[in-house]
XYZ file of C-alpha atoms in Angstrom:
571
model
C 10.181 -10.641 19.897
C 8.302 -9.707 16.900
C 4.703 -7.938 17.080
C 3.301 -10.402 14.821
C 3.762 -13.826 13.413
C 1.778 -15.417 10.407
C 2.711 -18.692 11.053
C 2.618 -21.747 8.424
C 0.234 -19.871 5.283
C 0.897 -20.508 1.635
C 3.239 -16.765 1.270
C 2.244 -15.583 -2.381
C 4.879 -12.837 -2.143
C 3.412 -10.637 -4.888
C 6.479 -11.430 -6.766
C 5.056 -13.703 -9.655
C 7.409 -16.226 -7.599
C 6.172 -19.531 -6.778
C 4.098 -20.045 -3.299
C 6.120 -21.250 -0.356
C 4.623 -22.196 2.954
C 6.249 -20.883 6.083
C 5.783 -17.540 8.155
C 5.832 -14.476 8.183
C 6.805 -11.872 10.846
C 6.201 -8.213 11.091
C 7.643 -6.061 13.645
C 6.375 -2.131 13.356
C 4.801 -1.106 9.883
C 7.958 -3.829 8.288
C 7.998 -6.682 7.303
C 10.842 -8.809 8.911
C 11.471 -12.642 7.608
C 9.214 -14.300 5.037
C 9.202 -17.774 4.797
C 10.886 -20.528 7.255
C 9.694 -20.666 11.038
C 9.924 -17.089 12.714
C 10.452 -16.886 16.408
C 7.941 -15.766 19.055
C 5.236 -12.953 18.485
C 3.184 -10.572 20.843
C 0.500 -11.887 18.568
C 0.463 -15.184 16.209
C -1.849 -15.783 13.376
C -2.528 -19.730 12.332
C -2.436 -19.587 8.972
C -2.244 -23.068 7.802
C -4.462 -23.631 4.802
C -4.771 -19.801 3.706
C -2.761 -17.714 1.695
C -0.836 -14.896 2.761
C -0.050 -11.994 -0.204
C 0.446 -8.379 -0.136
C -2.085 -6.340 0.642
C -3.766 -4.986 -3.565
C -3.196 -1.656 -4.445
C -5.952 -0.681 -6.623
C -5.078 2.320 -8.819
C -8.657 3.094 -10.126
C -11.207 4.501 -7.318
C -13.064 7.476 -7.478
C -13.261 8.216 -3.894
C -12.002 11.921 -4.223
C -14.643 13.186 -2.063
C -15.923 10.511 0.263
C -11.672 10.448 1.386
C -12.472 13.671 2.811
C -15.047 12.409 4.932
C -14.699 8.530 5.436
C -12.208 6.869 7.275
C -12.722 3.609 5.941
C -13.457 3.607 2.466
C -15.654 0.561 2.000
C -16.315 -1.757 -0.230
C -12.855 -1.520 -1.163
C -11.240 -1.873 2.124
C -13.447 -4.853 2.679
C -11.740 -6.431 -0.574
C -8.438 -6.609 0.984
C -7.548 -3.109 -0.728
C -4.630 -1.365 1.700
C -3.726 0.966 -1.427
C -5.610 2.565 -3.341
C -5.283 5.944 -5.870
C -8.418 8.142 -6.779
C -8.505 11.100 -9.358
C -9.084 9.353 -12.501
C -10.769 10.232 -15.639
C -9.909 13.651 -15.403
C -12.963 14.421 -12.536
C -12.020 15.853 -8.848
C -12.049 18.414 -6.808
C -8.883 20.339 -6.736
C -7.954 22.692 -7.586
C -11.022 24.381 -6.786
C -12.430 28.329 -5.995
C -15.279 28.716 -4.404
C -17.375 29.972 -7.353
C -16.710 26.686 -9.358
C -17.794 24.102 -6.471
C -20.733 23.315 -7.138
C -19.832 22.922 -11.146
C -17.516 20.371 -9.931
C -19.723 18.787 -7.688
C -22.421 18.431 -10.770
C -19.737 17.408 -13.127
C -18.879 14.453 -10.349
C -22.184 13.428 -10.212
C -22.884 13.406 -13.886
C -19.914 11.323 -14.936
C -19.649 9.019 -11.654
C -22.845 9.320 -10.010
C -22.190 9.921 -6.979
C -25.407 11.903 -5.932
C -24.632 15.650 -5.649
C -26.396 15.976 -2.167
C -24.107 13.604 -0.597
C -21.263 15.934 -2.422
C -22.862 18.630 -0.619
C -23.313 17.648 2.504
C -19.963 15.779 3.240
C -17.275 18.127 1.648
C -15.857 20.535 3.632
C -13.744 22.683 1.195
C -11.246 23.672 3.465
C -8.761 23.543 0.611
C -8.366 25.324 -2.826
C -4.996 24.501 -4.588
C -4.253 20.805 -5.389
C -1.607 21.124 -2.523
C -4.094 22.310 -0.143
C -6.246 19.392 -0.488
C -3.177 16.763 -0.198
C -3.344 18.674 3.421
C -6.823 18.360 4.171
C -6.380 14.405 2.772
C -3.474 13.995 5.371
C -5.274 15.703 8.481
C -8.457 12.560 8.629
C -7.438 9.655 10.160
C -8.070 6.645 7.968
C -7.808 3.234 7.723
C -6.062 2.069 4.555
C -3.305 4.049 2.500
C -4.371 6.529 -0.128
C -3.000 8.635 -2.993
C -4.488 11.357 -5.475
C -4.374 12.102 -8.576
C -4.605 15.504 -10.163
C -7.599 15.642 -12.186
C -7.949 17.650 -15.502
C -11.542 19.158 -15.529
C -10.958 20.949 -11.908
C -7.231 22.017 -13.669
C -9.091 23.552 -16.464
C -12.164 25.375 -14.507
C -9.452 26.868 -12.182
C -7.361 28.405 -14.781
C -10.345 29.110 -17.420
C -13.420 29.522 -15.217
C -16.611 29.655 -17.513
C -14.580 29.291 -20.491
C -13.596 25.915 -19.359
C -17.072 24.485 -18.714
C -18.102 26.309 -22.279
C -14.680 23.937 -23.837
C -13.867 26.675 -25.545
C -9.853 26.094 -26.419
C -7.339 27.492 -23.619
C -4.966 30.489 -24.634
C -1.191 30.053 -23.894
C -1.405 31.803 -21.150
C -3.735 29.608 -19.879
C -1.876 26.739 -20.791
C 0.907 28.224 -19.186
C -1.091 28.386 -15.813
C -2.121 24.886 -16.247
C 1.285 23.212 -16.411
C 2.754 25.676 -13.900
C -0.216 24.087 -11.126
C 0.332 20.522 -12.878
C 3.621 20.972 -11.781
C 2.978 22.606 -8.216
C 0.921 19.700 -7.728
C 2.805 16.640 -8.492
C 6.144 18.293 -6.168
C 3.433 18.482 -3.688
C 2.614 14.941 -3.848
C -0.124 14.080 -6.615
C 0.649 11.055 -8.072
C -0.312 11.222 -11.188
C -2.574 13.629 -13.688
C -5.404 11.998 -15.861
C -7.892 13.399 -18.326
C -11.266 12.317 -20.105
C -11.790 12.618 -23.786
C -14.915 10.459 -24.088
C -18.359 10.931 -25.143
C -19.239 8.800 -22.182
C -18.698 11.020 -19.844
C -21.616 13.877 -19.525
C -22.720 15.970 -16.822
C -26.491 15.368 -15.941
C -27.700 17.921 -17.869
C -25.899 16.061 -20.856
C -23.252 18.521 -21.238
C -19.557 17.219 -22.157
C -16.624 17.479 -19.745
C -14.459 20.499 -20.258
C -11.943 18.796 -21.474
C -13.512 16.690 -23.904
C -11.799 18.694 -26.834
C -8.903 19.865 -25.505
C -5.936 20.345 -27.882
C -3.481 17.748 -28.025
C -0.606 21.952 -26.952
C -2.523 21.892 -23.961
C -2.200 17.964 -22.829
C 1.355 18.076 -23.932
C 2.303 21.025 -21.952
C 0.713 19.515 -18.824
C 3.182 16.217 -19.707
C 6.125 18.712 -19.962
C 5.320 19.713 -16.959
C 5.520 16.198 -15.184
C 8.533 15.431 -16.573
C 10.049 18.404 -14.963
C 8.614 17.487 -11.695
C 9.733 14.008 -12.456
C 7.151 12.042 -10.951
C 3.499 10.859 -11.724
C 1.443 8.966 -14.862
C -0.312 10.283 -17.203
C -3.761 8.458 -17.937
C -7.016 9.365 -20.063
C -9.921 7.863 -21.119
C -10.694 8.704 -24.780
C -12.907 7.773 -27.627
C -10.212 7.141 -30.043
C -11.912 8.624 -32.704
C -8.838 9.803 -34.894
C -6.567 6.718 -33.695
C -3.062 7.979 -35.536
C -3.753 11.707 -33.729
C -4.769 10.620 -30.083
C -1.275 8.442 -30.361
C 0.504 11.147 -31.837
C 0.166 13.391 -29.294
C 0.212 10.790 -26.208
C 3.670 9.750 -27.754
C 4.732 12.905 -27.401
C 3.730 13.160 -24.074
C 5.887 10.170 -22.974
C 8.746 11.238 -25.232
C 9.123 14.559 -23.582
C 7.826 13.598 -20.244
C 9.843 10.691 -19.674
C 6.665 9.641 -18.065
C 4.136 6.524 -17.704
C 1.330 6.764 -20.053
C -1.753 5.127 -19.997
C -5.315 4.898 -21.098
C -8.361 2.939 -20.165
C -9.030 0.291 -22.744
C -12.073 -2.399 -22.738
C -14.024 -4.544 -25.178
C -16.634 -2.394 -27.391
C -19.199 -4.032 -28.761
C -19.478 -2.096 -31.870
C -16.099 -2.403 -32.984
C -14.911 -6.014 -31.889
C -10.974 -5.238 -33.088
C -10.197 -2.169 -31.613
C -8.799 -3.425 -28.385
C -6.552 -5.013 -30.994
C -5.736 -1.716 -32.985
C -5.053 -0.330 -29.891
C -2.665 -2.647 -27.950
C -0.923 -2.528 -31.556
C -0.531 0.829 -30.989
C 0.982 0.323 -27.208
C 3.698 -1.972 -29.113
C 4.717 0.283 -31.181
C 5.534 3.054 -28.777
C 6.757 0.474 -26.279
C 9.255 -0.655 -29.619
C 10.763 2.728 -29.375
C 11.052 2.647 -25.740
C 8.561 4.998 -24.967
C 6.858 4.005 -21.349
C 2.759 3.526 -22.897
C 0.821 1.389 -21.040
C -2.916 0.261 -21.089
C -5.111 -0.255 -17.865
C -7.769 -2.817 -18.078
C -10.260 -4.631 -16.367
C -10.491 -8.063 -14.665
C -13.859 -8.620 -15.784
C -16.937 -6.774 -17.817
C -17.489 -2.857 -16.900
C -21.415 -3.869 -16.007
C -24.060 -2.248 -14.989
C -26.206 -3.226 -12.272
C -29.990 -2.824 -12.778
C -32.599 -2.563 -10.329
C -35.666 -1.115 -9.257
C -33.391 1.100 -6.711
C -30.402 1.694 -8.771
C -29.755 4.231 -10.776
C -31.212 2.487 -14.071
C -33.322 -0.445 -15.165
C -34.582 -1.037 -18.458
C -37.702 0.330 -17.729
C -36.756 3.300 -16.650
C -36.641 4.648 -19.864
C -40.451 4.427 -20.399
C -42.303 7.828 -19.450
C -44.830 5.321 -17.579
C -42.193 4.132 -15.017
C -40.096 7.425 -15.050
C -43.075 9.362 -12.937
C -43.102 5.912 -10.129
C -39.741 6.301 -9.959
C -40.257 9.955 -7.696
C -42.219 8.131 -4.929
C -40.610 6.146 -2.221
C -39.785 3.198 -2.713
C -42.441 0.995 -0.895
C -45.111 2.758 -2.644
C -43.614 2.568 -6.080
C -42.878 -1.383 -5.750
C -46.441 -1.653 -4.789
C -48.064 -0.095 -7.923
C -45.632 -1.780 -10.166
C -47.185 -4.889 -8.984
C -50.722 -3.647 -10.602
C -51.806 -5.171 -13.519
C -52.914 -2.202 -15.032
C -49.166 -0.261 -14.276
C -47.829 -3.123 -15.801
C -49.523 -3.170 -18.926
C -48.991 0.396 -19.252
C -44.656 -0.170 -18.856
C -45.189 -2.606 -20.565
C -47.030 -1.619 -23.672
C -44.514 1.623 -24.074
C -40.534 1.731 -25.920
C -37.494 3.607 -24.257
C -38.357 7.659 -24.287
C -35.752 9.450 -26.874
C -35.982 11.934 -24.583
C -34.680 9.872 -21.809
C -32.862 7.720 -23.992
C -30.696 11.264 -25.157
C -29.164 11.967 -21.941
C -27.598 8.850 -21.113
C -23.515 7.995 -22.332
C -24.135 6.393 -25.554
C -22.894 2.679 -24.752
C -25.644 2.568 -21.762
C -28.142 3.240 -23.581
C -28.269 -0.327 -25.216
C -30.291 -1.434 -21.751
C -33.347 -0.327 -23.890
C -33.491 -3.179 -25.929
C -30.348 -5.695 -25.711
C -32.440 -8.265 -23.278
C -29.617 -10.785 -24.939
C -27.066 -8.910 -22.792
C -29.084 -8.835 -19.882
C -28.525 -11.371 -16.819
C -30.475 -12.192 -13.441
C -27.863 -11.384 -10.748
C -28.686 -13.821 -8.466
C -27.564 -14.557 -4.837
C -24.189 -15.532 -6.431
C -23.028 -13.006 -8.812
C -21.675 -14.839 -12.333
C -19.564 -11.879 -14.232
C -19.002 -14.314 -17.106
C -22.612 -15.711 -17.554
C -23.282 -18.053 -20.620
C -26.009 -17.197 -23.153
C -28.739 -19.773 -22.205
C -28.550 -17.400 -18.830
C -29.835 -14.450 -20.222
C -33.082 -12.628 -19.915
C -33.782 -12.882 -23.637
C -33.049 -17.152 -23.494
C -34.787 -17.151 -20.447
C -38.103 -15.735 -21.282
C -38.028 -17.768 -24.826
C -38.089 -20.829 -22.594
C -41.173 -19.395 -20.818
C -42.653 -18.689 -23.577
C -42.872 -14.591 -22.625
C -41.611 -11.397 -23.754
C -37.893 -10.604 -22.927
C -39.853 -7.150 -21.596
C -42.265 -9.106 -19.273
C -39.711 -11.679 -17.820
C -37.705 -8.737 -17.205
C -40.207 -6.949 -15.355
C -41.847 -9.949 -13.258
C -38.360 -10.686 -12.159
C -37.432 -7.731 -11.109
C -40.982 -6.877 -9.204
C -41.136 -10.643 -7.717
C -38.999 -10.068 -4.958
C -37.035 -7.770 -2.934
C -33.173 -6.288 -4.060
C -33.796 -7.901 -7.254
C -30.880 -6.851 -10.028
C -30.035 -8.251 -13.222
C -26.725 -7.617 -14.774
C -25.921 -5.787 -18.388
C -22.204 -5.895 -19.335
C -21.260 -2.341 -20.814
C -17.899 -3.485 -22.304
C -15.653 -6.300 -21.861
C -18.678 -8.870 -23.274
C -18.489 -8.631 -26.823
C -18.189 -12.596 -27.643
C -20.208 -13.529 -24.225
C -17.363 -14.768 -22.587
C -13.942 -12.935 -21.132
C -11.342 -14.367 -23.253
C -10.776 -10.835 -24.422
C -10.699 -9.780 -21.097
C -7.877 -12.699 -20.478
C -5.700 -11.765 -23.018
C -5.585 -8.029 -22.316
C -4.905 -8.647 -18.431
C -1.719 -11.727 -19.605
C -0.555 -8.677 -22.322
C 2.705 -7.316 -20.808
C 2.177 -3.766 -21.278
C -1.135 -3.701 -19.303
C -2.146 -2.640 -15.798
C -4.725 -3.942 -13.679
C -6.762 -1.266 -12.973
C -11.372 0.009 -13.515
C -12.492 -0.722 -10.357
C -14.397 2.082 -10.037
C -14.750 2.210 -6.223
C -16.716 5.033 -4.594
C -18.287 5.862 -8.056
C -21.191 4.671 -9.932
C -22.892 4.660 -6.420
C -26.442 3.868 -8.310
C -25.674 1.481 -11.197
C -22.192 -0.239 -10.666
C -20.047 -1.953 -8.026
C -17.258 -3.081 -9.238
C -15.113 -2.357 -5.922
C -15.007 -6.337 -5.319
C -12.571 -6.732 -8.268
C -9.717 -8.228 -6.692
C -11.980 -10.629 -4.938
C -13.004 -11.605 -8.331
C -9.675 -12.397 -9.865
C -8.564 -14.427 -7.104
C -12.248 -16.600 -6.942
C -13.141 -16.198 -10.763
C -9.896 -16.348 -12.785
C -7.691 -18.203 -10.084
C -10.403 -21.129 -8.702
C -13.454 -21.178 -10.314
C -13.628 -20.111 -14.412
C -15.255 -22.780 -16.582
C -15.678 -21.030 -19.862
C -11.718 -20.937 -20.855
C -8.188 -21.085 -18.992
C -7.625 -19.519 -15.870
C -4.855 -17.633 -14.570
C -2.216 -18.821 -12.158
C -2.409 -17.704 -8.327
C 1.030 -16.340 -8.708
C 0.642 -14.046 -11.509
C -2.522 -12.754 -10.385
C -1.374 -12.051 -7.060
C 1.609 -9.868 -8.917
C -1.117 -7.922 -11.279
C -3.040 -6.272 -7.801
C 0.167 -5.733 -5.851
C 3.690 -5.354 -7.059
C 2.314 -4.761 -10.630
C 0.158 -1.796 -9.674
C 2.400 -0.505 -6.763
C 5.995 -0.450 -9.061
C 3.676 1.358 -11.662
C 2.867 3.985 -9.669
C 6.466 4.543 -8.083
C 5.316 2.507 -4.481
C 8.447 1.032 -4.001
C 7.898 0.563 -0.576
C 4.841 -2.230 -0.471
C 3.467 -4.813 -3.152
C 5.481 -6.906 -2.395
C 5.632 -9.437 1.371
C 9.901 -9.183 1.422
C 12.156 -7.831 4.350
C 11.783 -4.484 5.137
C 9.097 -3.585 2.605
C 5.256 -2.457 4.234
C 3.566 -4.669 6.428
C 0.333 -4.665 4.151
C -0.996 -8.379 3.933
C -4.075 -9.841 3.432
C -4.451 -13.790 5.475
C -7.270 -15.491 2.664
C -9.285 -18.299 2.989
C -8.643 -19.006 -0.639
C -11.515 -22.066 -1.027
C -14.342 -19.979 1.296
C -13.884 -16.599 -0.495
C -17.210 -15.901 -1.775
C -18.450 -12.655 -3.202
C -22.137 -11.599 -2.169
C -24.733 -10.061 -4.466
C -24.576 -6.517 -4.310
C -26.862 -4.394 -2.240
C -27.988 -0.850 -1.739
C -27.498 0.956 1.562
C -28.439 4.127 2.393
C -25.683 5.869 4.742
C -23.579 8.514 2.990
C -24.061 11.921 3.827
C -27.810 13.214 3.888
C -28.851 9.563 3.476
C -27.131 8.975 0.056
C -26.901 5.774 -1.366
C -24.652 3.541 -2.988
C -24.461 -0.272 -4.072
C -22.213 -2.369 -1.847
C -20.156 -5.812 -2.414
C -19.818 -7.630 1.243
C -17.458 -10.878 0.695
C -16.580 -13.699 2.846
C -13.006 -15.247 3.073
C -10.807 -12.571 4.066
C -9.830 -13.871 7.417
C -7.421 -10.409 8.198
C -6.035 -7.512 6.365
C -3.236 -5.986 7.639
C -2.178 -2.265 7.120
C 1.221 -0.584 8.084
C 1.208 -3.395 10.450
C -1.795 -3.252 11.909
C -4.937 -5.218 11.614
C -8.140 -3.709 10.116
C -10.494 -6.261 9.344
C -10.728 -9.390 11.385
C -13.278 -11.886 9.601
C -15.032 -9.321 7.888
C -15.256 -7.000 10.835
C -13.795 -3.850 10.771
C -10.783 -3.458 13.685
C -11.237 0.323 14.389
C -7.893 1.510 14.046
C -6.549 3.686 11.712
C -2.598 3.206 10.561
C -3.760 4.995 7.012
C -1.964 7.706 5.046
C -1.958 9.796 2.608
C 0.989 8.383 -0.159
C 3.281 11.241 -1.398
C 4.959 11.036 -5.203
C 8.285 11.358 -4.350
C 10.986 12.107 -6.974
């Protein structure tokens, strides 16, 4: 008798194969038959009308220190998520010595805000090498699978110290000690090793990462490295501002590696064909066999803007900046003045203010024409006559004052300001770059951003948005997209074992009610450590997601149980 039985969904098998109806049995953490009519079950699932599909492995979180703490790892795990892979953009917290904790902790909160005094309060620190903290990962029961990534910045402090956070250039002997822990760390288990090389990324004094400028020795030593480990990726997030050197030396890493390279690539605004220079670039290396790879996005990188996130437009102006230290009740309320009002409203974004923030976000001083009310349903590919700029021309208003009576009308008000990804006002950029064949599905983002950005309901967006309900250009078929979040992601990342609903492979499945999958607006709660906050995504449609065999979620509600692990590279 089998444990469970799925009986008579629409199997999307993660494959890119075409849908089949039938069930599905699982016996254990396996799966056992796919497709026909299974025998009897301890426990069987009607499925009829939903779709069954792997479980999505989402290779872009940032939840390297709420993993140490939280067994659940919401929103992600309430967006069918079973996988999913933190340590990205070169920021984490391992290796780590006591003296440089609380550098890491500000660097974490600078370049993902997540606030420092929930950083504080939740990690433990019973760890200091990159092994170490795989340990600590694996002792916390948890409910969905999990894998790290060894990040750069922590690499560098531990073998530099001070000269690290200064960027001053690393010696060979401490280049040496970095590719001798790189190494130490991926036989241990790390999964990967990523780096950031971005202006975008700051601490919150405004500071660069330390390895903003490293040289190209350093990052090819740490790829040397890998390759004799023989396991793990090698991502980074850079500026690209010498195009022919970045590829030069990332070339070299996959040459001599024998590795998967990536980088992060979206949409900028201010240079409309550099995705294009850059995926040109990808083809070339991939044309001499070289494994280089891009991750993108399944929609913009956006920020979310409220009067209880991180930032709003107006909280650039000096006159707002003081409200913003009282609580919140008593801040709303003198907003609503007339004469705080006319004050806001009568000032221009603070260069002061203006000079600390990453250089693309700063455009939510004065781009109302990129600037969206959120809504109760969230539209990530609004059309222009939605915008705040449109909308307060047909008022006959300021773009600044429809702004600001919005977002003071009501309670959890947000409107939404694409970052990247929005160039044209539409995502057929965005389409092409997630159909390219020598992209990744990746940016979610979960556990970071807490303040400003939620972008943890991804995969819930490219099964409603780009599979059922686009309008502005083609969708995507429910086959391929289904492949990009599972098997795509999980063969990437060396996950042989799940991605994919065949015999014998994990029993991680999500049961989806495809046509009543509806994304919520997001929200801020308050309940990370010390009361920290964070924006949240809930979602309706997922009828059950199934880890390891076991369910987690039953209609939204979370099961209790725990069949989570920590996912080892192996060679």
């Amino acid at each position: 008798m089998h444990d469970i039985v799925i009986r008579g969904g629409t199997i999307v098998d993660g494959t890119g194969a075409p849908a089949i109806q039938g069930d599905l049995a699982l016996e254990g953490d396996k799966i056992v038959q796919v497709g026909g009519k299974a025998g009897p079950a301890k426990r069987e699932i009607k499925a009829d009308g939903r779709l069954v599909t792997p479980g999505w492995v989402d290779v872009h979180t940032h939840y390297d220190g709420q993993a140490t703490w939280d067994p659940v790892l919401a929103p992600s795990s309430w967006h069918g998520a079973t996988t999913i892979v933190f340590g990205n953009c070169g920021v984490g917290f391992a290796p780590a010595r006591p003296q440089h904790q609380k550098a890491l902790i500000e660097l974490m909160e600078g370049v993902e805000d997540i606030p420092g005094i929930v950083l504080s309060e939740g990690l433990k620190w019973d760890w200091e090498s990159f092994p170490d903290y795989l340990d600590a990962l694996e002792r916390l029961p948890r409910t969905i699978d999990i894998g790290a990534q060894l990040a750069h910045h922590p690499l560098r402090v531990y073998a530099m110290g001070e000269r690290a956070i200064a960027r001053e250039h690393a010696t060979a002997e401490d280049i040496q000690t970095m590719a001798r822990l790189a190494e130490e760390a991926l036989v241990a288990g790390a999964v990967g090793f990523t780096t950031s090389r971005t202006d975008q990324h700051k601490t919150l004094a405004g500071d660069l990462v330390p390895g903003r400028y490293a040289e190209h020795e350093e990052l090819i030593a740490i790829g040397k490295a890998m390759g004799r480990a023989g396991r793990g990726t090698f991502g980074m997030l850079s500026d690209f501002e010498d195009e022919a050197a970045e590829f030069g030396w990332m070339r070299q890493v996959a040459k001599e590696s024998g590795r998967p390279v990536w980088f992060l690539l979206t949409d900028r605004s201010y240079d409309p064909e550099r995705w294009r220079r850059l995926m040109d670039g990808v083809a070339a290396a991939r044309a001499e066999n070289l494994p280089m790879f891009a991750q993108v996005a399944g929609r913009p990188v956006g920020l979310t803007l409220g009067l209880n996130t991180s930032l709003n437009p107006f909280g650039l102006r000096e006159g707002y900046a003081e409200l913003a230290k009282l609580p919140p009740a008593e801040m709303m309320a003198k907003l609503r003045t007339p004469e705080v009002r006319r004050l806001i409203l009568s000032q221009e974004a603070s260069p002061r203010l203006l000079e600390v923030l990453p250089p693309l976000s700063r455009q939510i001083a004065t781009r109302w024409d990129r600037m969206y009310p959120l809504g109760d349903t969230p539209d990530y590919e609004p059309p222009p006559e939605r915008s705040i700029a449109a909308l307060a021309a047909r008022e006959g208003v300021t773009a600044a004052e429809y702004c600001y009576d919005y977002l003071v009308g009501g309670d959890n008000r947000m409107v939404y300001f694409p970052v990247t990804n929005y160039v044209h006002g539409d995502l057929e950029v965005v389409r092409e770059l997630i159909e390219h064949p020598h992209t990744i599905l990746g940016l979610s983002d979960g556990g970071a951003h807490c303040g400003v950005i939620c972008d943890a309901s991804l995969n819930t967006t490219m099964l409603a948005h780009w599979v059922r309900d686009r309008t502005r250009g083609p969708r995507l078929p429910l086959e391929f997209v289904v492949r990009q979040m599972t098997s795509g992601t999980a063969d990437f990342y060396g996950f042989k074992d799940r991605g994919r609903l065949q015999p014998g492979k994990k029993a991680d499945v999500n049961i989806i009610d495809f046509n009543g999958l509806h994304l919520h607006s997001p929200k801020m709660i308050f309940d990370l450590p010390a009361g920290g906050r964070r924006l949240v995504q809930q979602v309706d449609g997922y009828d059950m997601t199934i880890c390891s065999g076991t369910p987690i979620f039953e209609k939204g509600e979370e099961t209790g149980a725990r069949p989570g692990k920590l996912v080892r590279s192996t060679a």
